[in-house]
Each structure stands twice: as structure tokens, then as C-alpha cells.
Amino acid sequence: MKGMTIIVRKVTQFIAPIIFLFGLYIVFYGHLTPGGGFAGGVIMASAFILQILANGEILDKLRQEESGLEFLESGAILGFLIIAGLGLIISSSFVFFSNFINKGIVGKLLSAGMIPLENIIVGTEVCAAITTIFIALVVFKDEVAL
Amino acid sequence: MNAWIPLYVVIPLASAFIMAILGRLVKNMGKVILLIELLFLTCLTLVFILNSKGTLSYNVGGFPDVGDIPIAIYMVMDGLTKLLLLIISAVGFITALFSISYTREYTAERKFYILFSLMIAGMNGMVISGDIFNIYVFLEIAAISSYILVAFGVEKHQLEASFKYQVLGCLASLLILLAIGFIYWGTGTLNIADISRQLPYSANFIKFVSLLFLVGFGLKAAIFPFHSWLPDAHSSAPSPISAMLSGVLIKAIGLYVIFRLFFNMFALNADIAMTILVLGTLSMIIGGLMAIGQWDMKRLLAYSSISQMGYVVMAVGIGMTIMVKDGSKTIAAFAFLGALLHLLNHSVFKSLLFLNAGAVEYSTGIRDMRKLGGLAEKMPITSKTSLIASLSISGIPPFNGFFSKLIIILAAVRAHYYWLAFLAVAVSVVTISYFMKFQKYIFYNKPGEYDNQIKEVPAPMSIAMVILALLCLMLSLMVIPSIRDQFIFPAVNVLIKNLQYSTAVLG
């Protein structure tokens, strides 16, 4: 797929990192402020999608990225299951999804036990999944157009 | 034992994503993991059935109840759940064994096993969840993976069937979600046991919500007026998947939830009981009559599924109408026994028949019965196992289908529904007739015109079919009282003692 004009590309170069950073903020503060893993993940994915739209990509490279993202996606879900399953193994009463880490003080960044960890994993998963869906649509469109 | 309950969801989900990662590096990883996973779950379910009595409930996240309001998600393991879990994992294991050679022709073989495992996770989650919204979430996991699996061969008719299935499936999910929304609005809780305590609400409200649920899950279970997607979807899917869809999926995501909601969540209601009875009878008759005219062998089997599920729904309807009228509990229990036994038996012989059809298609590449014929000598194992399955589904002693149909018919007679007993016998004759057609045109007629030399299918496929054929014989033992009390009766008790569910779960 073709890229856009130099104006769009330059502006994207400035904006995309900021969008990504904002997504990270939403994910990391998920347990304190509105938002969380899903919302932050979508915002992070939009930074990647913006890059692809503005700069254009070679189809083969996109296919490679797609398979890499699939790896990340599966890994993230597996990570989530491991965190949930750790509760089953570690906690004394065998509770699935138990929050066994010290919960800290309410309102501090490092608090709420497992929840920030789970948010980070959900963010990774959603970011990878949304980008995969986008790339799949682009690849599909180019393949049909040929 | 309680700590093992979440494993029914964790193991299939985890193995699906381990397959996704490791499957790229190691060839055939998916097959090995899927087989080990399902074998383990089958053994675990057998341990649960043999060792634990009564209802086990598990509190996800370990949040204690606030007052008497349960705020954690509950997982509930009672007799009905155990029976369904046994069906899912055992039939799933045998079907996975069959898939090993069958899926070689697909380019994206790895994804087949990932989706298979996700489908198992969805069904296990639905069956084990004690929370109505989680039932919806797992329903979507199971349904979406089954949409993809139906279209797995990406040929034109498969895509079309999958699209039809998706449209009707989405409609069903929409109605179910709407009904769940209404329930939450009316009671302020999503826990099935808690809802049943709070539900005495206006009668019209309950009737409306029950109808939404009946239509939604009726679409998933393909009961008569909602059955139009089933013949397309079940006949176009790859054969192991047809076996899973017909043998397990419509029971786990359709009938099971109908039983659970209408017995344990809503109070029994004469109108709903009569609706279920009539719909069951209609699907029994119409599915049977439609099956006679089919020439596509898998389509014939798909219509036969509608008919056999009709038997189950009818028997449950008989039991429900008796319980509404405060009739004899023994007769109601007898009807439920027949229904659940037929549910178990149908999962075995219908999946066997679909695997037989898959084996025939694998060797010849033909699905039209008019072009087949004379395969009995060339494919002896397929021919003999399919004969056993046909006899069993038509209700010939000593195979398992005979006993469950006999119990259903006797229950109808004892409940004074003489017409229903007559219809059940008549449809049984119809069943024999279309399975004679199935046998004659595929295995015994004059040989069809085949391009290549026909051979018996590879060993894993034959072994899977032989195991299921043996099960067809062995499940007749379920009528022996001591075995029946261990396997089926806990499930019957859940339906008979319908009001004890909430106390058993919440204590």
C-alpha cells in the first residue's frame, strides 16, 4: 500500500510517539483512573495503525509483522492465565484469580496487587489484536485487488 | 476436590495458546497437546463422578459474600454438569483422535487444533458456570470458534453455511444478551442461584424473559422452528467438527442451558412447559420426515440430529408438565432419565455416524449417496461401525439407543400422553427407514464409479470409530441400577429437585 504526502508523514512522526505514550499512561494508571488495559491497548494500537497508514508498508513485511503479532498475542493471553493460575497454586485456599500480592496504599501507583500486572498484559494483548485485525484487512484488500 | 474445578476452563484455554506458540516450532505439537488435554479432562471428570456427591460450588477470586449477596463469580459442579462434562471431554477426545489423519489435507492444520481447543474451553466454561453473564461469554467463545471451524475448508458452500450460521447465531446471542439485561434490571444480580431466590417478580415479566431465553437457546439447540441453519452448517463442516457440533455442541450450548434456566432459575410454568413439549414433538417429527428425502449423507445425519434432539426435548417436556401439575415425581424422574440417557447415547452414536460419513468422504471424495455404493467390502471397519451406529440410533436391542427410546416411550405412556408415545414409536420407524437408506446406498448397493482404488481409512480414524462403536454397546449398561445411580441419577436429581439448586449453591 502507498504512503501519504510528506506533510502527513512528518506530523505522524511527531504525534505517534505521544499517542503511544498516552496509551501506556492509560494502561499503567488503569487501577487508579478511568481506562485500563483495554482502552489503553486500543490507543497504543492506534499509534501503530497511524504509522502504517501514513508511511505505507510493503505487503511482505506486513505479513511478517502479522505473524510476529500473533506470537505476542498468544503470549499475552498465556501470561494472563499464568497470573490467574498462580493464585491457584500459591494461595492457601486454592483460589483462581486470587490477589495474593501486597495491595499497598490506595491511590499510589504501586498498589492493588495483581491488577496493574493484569492491566499491562491485557493492554499488550489488545494492542496486538487490534493491530493484527488492521493488518489482516490491509493484506486481504491487497490480495483481492490483485 | 473443589480446587480442581477451574481447571476445566484453564487447561483448554492454556493449551490452545501453548499450541499457538509452540506449534510454529514443533510440527504436530497441536495434536499431541489436544489429545493429552482431553484425556486428562475425561479422567478428571470420571474421578469427579465416582468420588464426589452433591453440589460443589467454587468461588472465583475468593471474594466472600456480602451479607447474603454473592459478589464473586461462581462455578457450580452438580450432577447435570458432570454428565455434560463427561460427554464433552470423552467425545472430544475420540473426535480429536479421528482428526489426526483427517486434517492432513488442510494448509492451516495448526489453527484447526487451536480452535478445537478453544471450542472445548467455551463449552466447558458454559457448563460449569453458575453465573448467567459468564454463560453468555463462554457461549460466544464456543460459538465463534465453531463458526470458523464450519468454514474451515474455505470452499464456497462451506463459507455460505458458516455465514448463515453466523447470522442466526448472532441473532440468538442478541436475544440472550437482551434477556440477561432484563434479568439484571429486574433482580440486580447475575448469579443463577441468587436470581432464583429473587425472581418472584411480575408474571408477565418472567414470561417475556423466558420466551427470549427459549428462542435464543432454542436457536443454538436447533429446536424445530429455529433449525434452518443446522443442516447446512453441520453438513458443510469438516467431519470431525460435524461430529463435535452434532454430538456435543448443540447439547452443551443449547439444551443444557435450557434445562438449567427453566428448572433451576425460573419457577416451573405451565405455559413454558407446554411450549417445550410441543416444540420437542414437532422437531422430532419434522426432523425425521425431512431426513428421509435427503441424498447428501451428511445432510441426512444433520436432519436426524434435529429429530433425535426432539426426543430429548419432548421427554423433558413430559417431565416438566407432570411437575407443574404436581403429578407423580417418579414418572417425571422416569421421563428425565430417558431424556438424559438419550442425550448421552445420541452424543455417542451421532458422532460415530458423522465420523463414518467423514471416513467415506475421505476415501472417495463423494457425499452424494446416489454416486456411492458397494463400500462394505472395501471399507470393512467403516461399514461395520456404521451398521452398529445405525442400529443403535434406530433403537434396536441390545444397543444403547433401544433402552433410552424405550424409557422415553414408557414415560409417555405412564404420564397418559398416549399420542406422544405413538408418535415416538412412529418416528422411530421413520428413523429405521432412513438409516436403511443410508446403509443401502453407501455400503451395499452396486459399486459406484470411483476414479481411484478405495482403501480403508488410516489407523487413528479406524481406532476412533471402533472405540465409539464399543461405547454404543457398553452404554446399554447404563440401565443397570448401580451404574445408573452413579452416572445418570445425580443429573436427574438436579431436574427433579429443581428448587434446591439455590440452597445447594449458596448454602
XYZ file of C-alpha atoms in Angstrom:
653
model
C 0.000 0.000 0.000
C 1.137 3.532 -0.796
C 2.134 6.159 1.777
C 0.809 9.696 2.068
C 2.421 13.135 1.464
C 5.463 14.378 3.327
C 3.337 16.707 5.490
C 1.265 13.837 6.851
C 4.332 11.699 7.364
C 6.230 14.381 9.305
C 3.228 15.157 11.527
C 2.686 11.465 12.179
C 6.332 11.143 13.162
C 5.733 13.752 15.876
C 2.334 12.565 17.046
C 2.607 8.767 17.046
C 5.094 8.512 19.953
C 2.931 10.839 22.026
C -0.178 8.727 21.329
C 1.763 5.615 22.279
C 2.943 7.233 25.498
C -0.607 8.273 26.333
C -1.741 4.677 25.757
C 0.963 3.462 28.133
C -0.199 6.001 30.722
C -3.790 4.767 30.470
C -2.621 1.181 30.927
C -0.311 1.853 33.856
C -2.810 4.031 35.715
C -5.660 1.632 34.941
C -6.268 0.799 38.596
C -6.345 4.470 39.660
C -8.038 6.426 36.882
C -10.708 5.657 34.292
C -9.466 3.453 31.482
C -7.330 0.365 31.865
C -5.909 -2.432 29.773
C -8.470 -2.453 27.007
C -8.760 1.302 26.442
C -5.005 1.812 26.688
C -4.342 -1.099 24.355
C -6.596 0.378 21.695
C -4.844 3.742 21.963
C -1.425 2.099 21.639
C -2.623 0.151 18.605
C -3.857 3.380 17.022
C -0.298 4.727 17.119
C 0.882 1.757 15.043
C -2.075 1.985 12.687
C -1.365 5.685 12.130
C 2.240 4.870 11.211
C 1.175 2.221 8.711
C -1.438 4.487 7.127
C 0.896 7.450 6.779
C 4.073 5.734 5.645
C 2.653 2.823 3.695
C 4.144 -0.647 4.052
C 5.414 -3.385 1.815
C 2.998 -6.313 1.796
C 5.589 -8.984 2.625
C 6.818 -7.009 5.591
C 3.250 -6.633 6.840
C 2.730 -10.405 6.636
C 5.867 -10.925 8.697
C 4.658 -8.448 11.275
C 1.309 -10.191 11.402
C 2.851 -13.491 12.390
C 5.031 -11.755 14.969
C 1.977 -10.103 16.456
C 0.179 -13.444 16.656
C 3.061 -14.680 18.775
C 2.761 -11.660 21.084
C -0.993 -12.072 21.342
C -0.886 -15.735 22.321
C 1.937 -14.999 24.726
C -0.054 -12.256 26.429
C -3.104 -14.481 26.940
C -0.873 -17.216 28.272
C 0.699 -14.705 30.657
C -2.734 -13.700 31.913
C -3.648 -17.328 32.518
C -0.357 -17.889 34.351
C -1.023 -14.931 36.645
C -4.553 -16.171 37.323
C -3.328 -19.721 37.818
C -0.544 -18.649 40.217
C -3.311 -17.810 42.646
C -4.500 -21.388 42.375
C -1.039 -22.685 43.266
C 0.267 -20.098 45.747
C -2.748 -19.008 47.785
C -3.516 -21.196 50.749
C -7.138 -21.939 49.789
C -6.530 -22.687 46.059
C -8.373 -19.654 44.721
C -8.281 -18.994 40.984
C -7.582 -15.283 40.263
C -6.662 -14.590 43.896
C -4.927 -11.274 44.526
C -2.042 -12.538 46.636
C 0.448 -9.668 46.254
C 0.628 -6.928 48.894
C -2.065 -4.414 48.000
C -0.223 -1.271 49.172
C -1.831 2.116 49.847
C -4.912 3.175 47.914
C -4.054 5.862 45.324
C -0.354 5.036 44.919
C 0.945 3.774 41.549
C 2.326 0.583 43.055
C -0.811 -0.709 44.725
C -3.785 -3.002 44.120
C -1.686 -6.175 43.967
C -2.128 -8.121 40.735
C -4.416 -5.655 38.983
C -1.697 -3.438 37.374
C 0.074 -6.572 36.110
C -3.166 -7.864 34.634
C -3.811 -4.459 33.045
C -0.385 -4.461 31.387
C -0.994 -7.921 29.947
C -4.483 -7.005 28.726
C -3.021 -3.847 27.142
C -0.371 -5.866 25.273
C -2.991 -8.364 24.113
C -5.474 -5.752 22.903
C -2.768 -3.713 21.152
C -1.514 -6.813 19.330
C -5.021 -7.986 18.460
C -6.272 -4.665 17.076
C -3.123 -4.191 15.006
C -3.463 -7.767 13.713
C -7.047 -7.141 12.654
C -5.982 -3.966 10.833
C -3.071 -5.668 9.065
C -5.278 -8.616 8.132
C -7.758 -6.252 6.497
C -4.981 -4.455 4.593
C -3.437 -7.710 3.380
C -6.870 -9.044 2.419
C -7.681 -5.901 0.447
C -4.394 -6.014 -1.448
C -4.764 -9.708 -2.197
C -8.295 -9.254 -3.552
C -7.239 -6.207 -5.579
C -4.532 -8.245 -7.320
C -11.864 -31.634 45.076
C -13.093 -28.029 44.774
C -9.710 -26.682 43.736
C -9.791 -28.778 40.539
C -12.954 -27.133 39.187
C -11.352 -24.090 37.443
C -9.042 -26.473 35.550
C -11.902 -27.249 33.159
C -11.529 -23.748 31.756
C -7.827 -23.157 32.402
C -6.473 -26.281 30.717
C -8.226 -25.949 27.326
C -7.521 -22.198 27.140
C -3.877 -22.579 28.146
C -3.280 -25.462 25.763
C -4.881 -23.513 22.895
C -2.370 -20.705 23.300
C 0.562 -23.028 24.001
C -0.315 -24.681 20.680
C -0.325 -21.257 19.033
C 3.214 -20.534 20.247
C 4.924 -23.930 20.253
C 3.027 -25.218 17.217
C 5.160 -22.983 14.983
C 8.379 -24.514 16.243
C 7.439 -28.183 16.602
C 5.422 -29.993 13.964
C 2.296 -31.867 15.143
C 2.529 -30.226 18.577
C -1.149 -29.269 18.461
C -2.344 -32.851 18.002
C -0.319 -34.153 20.940
C -1.362 -31.346 23.279
C -5.043 -31.614 22.358
C -5.115 -35.381 22.918
C -3.336 -35.156 26.282
C -5.597 -32.298 27.379
C -8.833 -34.103 26.538
C -7.657 -37.411 28.003
C -6.804 -35.638 31.245
C -10.171 -33.878 31.380
C -12.005 -37.168 30.735
C -10.153 -38.851 33.609
C -10.759 -35.865 35.882
C -14.491 -35.963 35.126
C -14.630 -39.690 35.846
C -12.906 -39.068 39.184
C -15.455 -36.351 39.951
C -18.370 -38.632 39.040
C -17.112 -41.559 41.079
C -15.883 -39.683 44.150
C -17.944 -36.618 44.849
C -21.587 -36.466 45.741
C -23.898 -33.473 45.780
C -23.218 -29.968 44.534
C -19.776 -28.384 44.640
C -19.503 -24.649 44.201
C -16.339 -22.661 43.645
C -15.789 -19.011 44.249
C -13.525 -17.401 41.609
C -11.292 -14.703 43.088
C -12.160 -15.749 46.632
C -14.406 -12.774 47.351
C -16.634 -13.565 50.347
C -20.393 -12.989 50.095
C -21.523 -9.579 51.339
C -24.445 -10.279 53.616
C -26.210 -12.945 51.620
C -25.380 -11.377 48.230
C -22.811 -13.399 46.286
C -20.452 -10.972 44.545
C -17.852 -13.407 43.220
C -18.308 -15.421 40.036
C -19.477 -18.912 40.943
C -18.571 -22.151 39.272
C -21.023 -24.925 40.050
C -20.447 -28.646 39.658
C -23.545 -30.810 40.099
C -24.868 -33.979 38.530
C -26.045 -32.424 35.266
C -22.746 -30.567 34.858
C -20.741 -33.740 35.402
C -22.752 -35.639 32.781
C -22.256 -32.870 30.202
C -18.540 -32.551 31.045
C -18.131 -36.285 30.535
C -19.798 -36.047 27.116
C -17.698 -33.035 26.063
C -14.327 -34.428 27.038
C -14.867 -38.084 26.065
C -16.447 -37.429 22.660
C -13.952 -34.593 22.146
C -11.044 -36.957 22.783
C -12.263 -39.562 20.315
C -13.028 -36.934 17.677
C -9.571 -35.419 18.144
C -8.093 -38.874 17.576
C -10.044 -39.095 14.315
C -8.869 -35.623 13.260
C -5.167 -36.587 13.364
C -5.217 -38.112 9.890
C -8.283 -36.301 8.619
C -6.815 -32.793 8.844
C -3.653 -33.547 6.815
C -5.241 -32.030 3.720
C -5.613 -28.585 5.318
C -2.907 -25.972 4.923
C -3.641 -24.259 8.236
C -3.731 -27.522 10.199
C -2.274 -25.898 13.319
C -5.176 -23.466 13.587
C -7.684 -26.316 13.455
C -6.407 -27.660 16.761
C -6.209 -24.217 18.370
C -9.861 -23.561 17.508
C -10.886 -27.053 18.580
C -9.338 -26.449 21.986
C -10.999 -23.025 22.268
C -14.349 -24.597 21.438
C -13.819 -27.129 24.245
C -12.909 -24.267 26.608
C -16.097 -22.418 25.691
C -18.337 -25.436 26.187
C -16.689 -26.439 29.479
C -16.996 -22.880 30.715
C -20.680 -22.699 29.823
C -21.494 -25.946 31.505
C -19.575 -25.186 34.669
C -20.509 -21.544 35.143
C -23.048 -20.653 37.800
C -23.348 -17.112 36.569
C -25.616 -16.112 33.754
C -23.343 -13.498 32.207
C -20.406 -15.885 32.137
C -22.628 -18.362 30.368
C -23.004 -15.683 27.680
C -19.252 -15.016 27.481
C -18.360 -18.691 27.134
C -21.249 -19.150 24.694
C -19.581 -16.611 22.420
C -16.181 -18.332 22.729
C -17.716 -21.669 21.751
C -19.946 -20.215 19.042
C -17.316 -18.041 17.344
C -14.784 -20.843 17.185
C -17.481 -23.097 15.739
C -18.319 -20.504 13.042
C -14.678 -20.529 11.953
C -14.435 -24.313 12.101
C -17.536 -24.730 9.912
C -15.877 -22.575 7.244
C -12.504 -24.277 7.688
C -12.309 -25.802 4.199
C -12.973 -22.316 2.662
C -14.979 -23.731 -0.214
C -17.999 -21.873 -1.481
C -20.730 -23.916 0.213
C -18.795 -24.000 3.479
C -18.472 -20.223 3.578
C -22.154 -19.873 2.772
C -23.175 -22.309 5.512
C -20.914 -20.583 8.001
C -22.368 -17.193 7.091
C -25.912 -18.445 7.590
C -24.901 -19.983 10.911
C -23.258 -16.700 11.959
C -26.293 -14.574 11.139
C -28.682 -16.816 13.074
C -26.129 -17.356 15.836
C -25.709 -13.608 16.275
C -29.471 -13.185 16.414
C -29.599 -15.834 19.145
C -26.781 -14.185 21.095
C -28.545 -10.838 20.812
C -31.778 -12.231 22.244
C -29.895 -13.973 25.037
C -27.994 -10.809 25.931
C -31.235 -8.831 25.914
C -32.815 -11.360 28.269
C -29.782 -11.243 30.565
C -30.089 -7.455 30.592
C -33.730 -7.728 31.610
C -32.891 -10.194 34.369
C -30.184 -7.904 35.710
C -32.547 -4.965 35.571
C -35.245 -6.895 37.420
C -33.168 -8.578 40.101
C -29.866 -6.727 40.296
C -27.829 -9.930 40.269
C -26.358 -12.285 37.707
C -25.793 -15.375 39.836
C -28.299 -18.070 38.788
C -28.859 -19.291 42.340
C -29.359 -15.742 43.613
C -31.688 -14.865 40.723
C -33.905 -17.851 41.515
C -34.267 -16.559 45.087
C -35.171 -13.043 43.953
C -37.244 -13.755 40.872
C -40.835 -13.736 42.177
C -41.493 -10.643 40.123
C -44.422 -9.882 37.841
C -45.633 -12.943 35.943
C -45.621 -11.181 32.579
C -42.043 -10.037 33.041
C -40.938 -13.594 33.718
C -42.897 -14.925 30.775
C -41.319 -12.379 28.415
C -37.792 -13.111 29.614
C -38.354 -16.873 29.442
C -39.525 -16.564 25.858
C -36.417 -14.571 24.942
C -34.242 -17.271 26.519
C -36.238 -20.067 24.889
C -35.861 -18.543 21.421
C -32.184 -17.680 21.940
C -31.066 -21.034 23.244
C -33.602 -22.808 21.011
C -31.741 -21.313 18.045
C -28.463 -22.648 19.442
C -30.016 -26.069 20.087
C -31.808 -26.117 16.682
C -35.237 -26.978 18.092
C -37.902 -27.079 15.353
C -38.832 -23.600 14.134
C -35.246 -22.442 14.680
C -33.459 -25.321 12.985
C -32.819 -23.948 9.494
C -29.105 -23.272 9.987
C -28.256 -26.732 11.284
C -28.451 -28.894 8.132
C -26.173 -26.502 6.224
C -23.669 -25.902 8.984
C -23.394 -29.491 10.206
C -23.128 -30.967 6.733
C -20.568 -28.480 5.377
C -18.149 -28.568 8.303
C -15.128 -30.908 8.271
C -16.408 -34.290 9.512
C -14.745 -34.336 12.955
C -16.235 -30.892 13.525
C -19.671 -32.078 12.343
C -19.358 -34.828 14.923
C -18.495 -32.299 17.621
C -21.251 -29.886 16.582
C -23.994 -32.502 16.345
C -22.776 -34.742 19.112
C -21.757 -32.205 21.716
C -22.147 -28.521 20.864
C -25.920 -28.303 20.410
C -26.331 -30.108 23.721
C -23.796 -28.143 25.729
C -24.638 -24.643 24.496
C -28.306 -25.197 23.733
C -30.191 -27.886 25.616
C -28.108 -27.812 28.794
C -28.759 -24.120 29.330
C -32.479 -24.522 28.620
C -32.650 -27.242 31.281
C -30.606 -25.225 33.744
C -32.543 -21.987 33.341
C -36.059 -23.363 33.161
C -35.640 -25.802 36.031
C -33.226 -24.119 38.398
C -33.610 -20.407 37.710
C -37.231 -19.787 36.768
C -40.061 -21.342 38.711
C -41.770 -24.018 36.594
C -44.529 -22.584 34.477
C -47.344 -24.456 32.730
C -47.198 -22.412 29.508
C -43.459 -22.752 29.078
C -43.641 -26.476 29.861
C -46.323 -26.948 27.213
C -44.304 -24.882 24.686
C -41.241 -27.038 25.278
C -43.312 -30.220 24.943
C -44.907 -29.094 21.661
C -41.667 -27.810 20.138
C -39.879 -31.027 21.061
C -42.582 -33.177 19.496
C -42.632 -31.055 16.343
C -38.863 -31.173 15.892
C -38.918 -34.938 16.457
C -41.485 -35.452 13.687
C -40.351 -32.830 11.197
C -36.639 -33.598 11.524
C -37.398 -37.264 10.879
C -39.595 -36.613 7.859
C -37.101 -34.174 6.339
C -34.268 -36.679 6.744
C -35.969 -39.290 4.524
C -35.695 -37.208 1.367
C -32.016 -36.292 1.666
C -29.409 -37.632 -0.737
C -26.401 -35.895 0.793
C -25.315 -38.299 3.537
C -24.160 -35.649 5.984
C -27.334 -33.626 5.446
C -29.384 -36.709 6.271
C -27.448 -37.109 9.510
C -27.933 -33.429 10.332
C -31.720 -33.669 9.964
C -31.630 -36.831 12.038
C -29.929 -34.807 14.804
C -32.909 -32.435 14.884
C -35.246 -35.397 15.187
C -33.275 -37.101 17.969
C -32.918 -33.861 19.917
C -36.688 -33.641 19.562
C -36.961 -36.885 21.548
C -34.877 -35.391 24.357
C -36.810 -32.124 24.455
C -40.131 -33.972 24.318
C -39.198 -36.230 27.224
C -38.100 -33.231 29.276
C -41.370 -31.505 28.342
C -43.352 -34.510 29.580
C -41.493 -34.409 32.891
C -41.992 -30.651 33.175
C -45.759 -30.804 32.572
C -46.058 -33.529 35.214
C -44.078 -31.468 37.731
C -46.147 -28.349 37.014
C -49.325 -30.272 37.746
C -47.772 -31.681 40.941
C -48.052 -35.139 39.478
C -46.071 -38.192 40.477
C -42.356 -37.416 40.868
C -41.463 -40.981 39.945
C -42.945 -40.644 36.472
C -41.288 -37.254 35.985
C -37.963 -38.729 37.087
C -38.515 -41.592 34.640
C -39.041 -39.130 31.780
C -35.901 -37.168 32.734
C -33.945 -40.410 32.965
C -34.994 -41.244 29.399
C -34.131 -37.744 28.181
C -30.675 -37.621 29.747
C -29.871 -41.178 28.717
C -30.866 -40.352 25.153
C -28.734 -37.195 25.342
C -25.712 -39.288 26.354
C -26.435 -42.017 23.791
C -27.065 -39.583 20.967
C -23.717 -37.911 21.535
C -22.034 -41.278 21.019
C -23.884 -42.685 18.025
C -24.363 -39.442 16.143
C -20.702 -38.534 16.388
C -19.867 -42.070 15.237
C -22.174 -41.680 12.215
C -20.584 -38.360 11.283
C -17.129 -39.908 11.608
C -18.286 -42.759 9.327
C -19.533 -40.248 6.783
C -16.190 -38.451 7.138
C -14.298 -41.695 6.523
C -16.348 -42.403 3.394
C -15.776 -38.874 2.144
C -12.058 -39.136 2.968
C -11.653 -42.280 0.854
C -13.962 -41.483 -2.054
C -14.383 -37.711 -2.011
C -18.136 -38.102 -2.631
C -21.006 -37.094 -0.374
C -23.934 -37.814 -2.693
C -25.392 -41.206 -1.774
C -26.587 -41.881 -5.341
C -22.964 -41.966 -6.562
C -21.728 -44.199 -3.746
C -22.311 -47.898 -3.137
C -20.657 -51.230 -2.523
C -18.227 -49.982 0.083
C -18.918 -52.778 2.584
C -16.112 -54.982 1.290
C -13.638 -52.227 0.604
C -14.033 -50.424 3.916
C -14.980 -53.165 6.399
C -14.321 -51.228 9.611
C -16.257 -48.163 8.493
C -19.089 -50.344 7.251
C -19.418 -52.414 10.436
C -19.146 -49.500 12.851
C -21.708 -47.517 10.889
C -24.051 -50.532 10.945
C -23.761 -50.615 14.744
C -24.424 -46.878 14.958
C -27.426 -47.103 12.604
C -28.955 -49.977 14.582
C -28.306 -48.095 17.769
C -29.912 -44.826 16.646
C -32.926 -46.701 15.250
C -33.489 -48.315 18.618
C -32.665 -51.985 18.014
C -31.710 -54.018 21.114
C -29.142 -54.634 22.579
C -27.656 -51.288 21.553
C -27.929 -48.211 23.749
C -30.485 -46.326 21.650
C -33.086 -49.002 22.331
C -33.088 -48.502 26.082
C -33.287 -44.714 26.053
C -36.099 -44.692 23.484
C -37.920 -47.420 25.419
C -37.722 -45.369 28.616
C -38.990 -42.248 26.827
C -41.934 -44.152 25.319
C -42.786 -45.847 28.635
C -42.627 -42.494 30.392
C -45.048 -41.022 27.848
C -47.438 -43.945 28.421
C -47.220 -43.701 32.200
C -47.889 -39.959 32.004
C -51.014 -40.746 29.915
C -49.645 -38.980 26.819
C -50.663 -41.900 24.582
C -50.433 -39.850 21.397
C -46.880 -38.841 22.155
C -45.939 -42.457 22.815
C -47.464 -43.415 19.474
C -45.632 -40.590 17.670
C -42.341 -41.566 19.301
C -42.764 -45.136 18.038
C -43.786 -43.903 14.591
C -40.757 -41.601 14.303
C -38.605 -44.487 15.427
C -39.881 -46.456 12.407
C -39.121 -43.455 10.201
C -35.614 -43.411 11.701
C -35.096 -47.057 10.785
C -36.243 -46.346 7.243
C -33.819 -43.516 6.558
C -30.940 -45.355 8.138
C -31.705 -48.357 5.934
C -31.407 -45.957 3.026
C -28.114 -44.688 4.458
C -26.748 -48.236 4.777
C -28.012 -49.494 1.441
C -26.873 -46.653 -0.777
C -23.439 -46.273 0.757
C -22.342 -49.769 1.679
C -24.478 -52.403 -0.053
C -25.784 -51.167 -3.397
C -23.949 -51.904 -6.654
C -20.497 -50.278 -6.605
C -20.381 -46.649 -7.606
C -17.957 -45.210 -10.143
C -14.748 -44.312 -8.381
C -11.656 -42.914 -10.028
C -9.115 -44.397 -7.669
C -8.606 -47.542 -5.645
C -10.698 -47.323 -2.456
C -8.846 -48.249 0.711
C -9.819 -48.440 4.382
C -9.005 -45.231 6.263
C -5.745 -44.845 8.289
C -5.384 -46.401 11.744
C -6.219 -43.417 14.027
C -9.520 -42.913 12.219
C -10.424 -46.611 12.431
C -9.489 -46.757 16.115
C -11.692 -43.742 16.877
C -14.656 -45.361 15.109
C -14.131 -48.704 16.849
C -13.996 -47.058 20.283
C -17.283 -45.270 19.626
C -18.897 -48.473 18.324
C -17.852 -50.277 21.507
C -19.269 -47.411 23.540
C -22.575 -47.863 21.685
C -22.740 -51.365 23.144
C -21.315 -50.513 26.560
C -23.665 -47.636 27.241
C -26.512 -50.160 27.326
C -25.088 -51.000 30.743
C -26.318 -47.612 31.927
C -29.703 -49.204 32.655
C -28.167 -51.442 35.340
C -29.278 -49.777 38.593
C -25.883 -49.419 40.304
C -24.249 -47.828 37.238
C -27.310 -45.704 36.539
C -27.305 -44.368 40.090
C -23.682 -43.338 39.730
C -23.799 -41.657 36.295
C -27.306 -40.546 35.341
C -29.260 -40.257 38.566
C -27.376 -37.272 40.044
C -28.294 -35.406 36.851
C -31.946 -36.468 37.096
C -31.971 -35.268 40.697
C -30.906 -31.786 39.614
C -34.022 -31.562 37.442
C -36.391 -33.209 39.925
C -35.284 -31.246 42.972
C -35.313 -28.042 40.966
C -35.889 -25.724 43.904
C -32.926 -26.967 45.917
C -30.385 -25.545 43.480
C -30.011 -22.164 45.131
C -29.611 -23.557 48.646
C -27.154 -26.137 47.370
C -25.009 -23.485 45.675
C -25.206 -20.619 48.146
C -25.598 -22.712 51.292
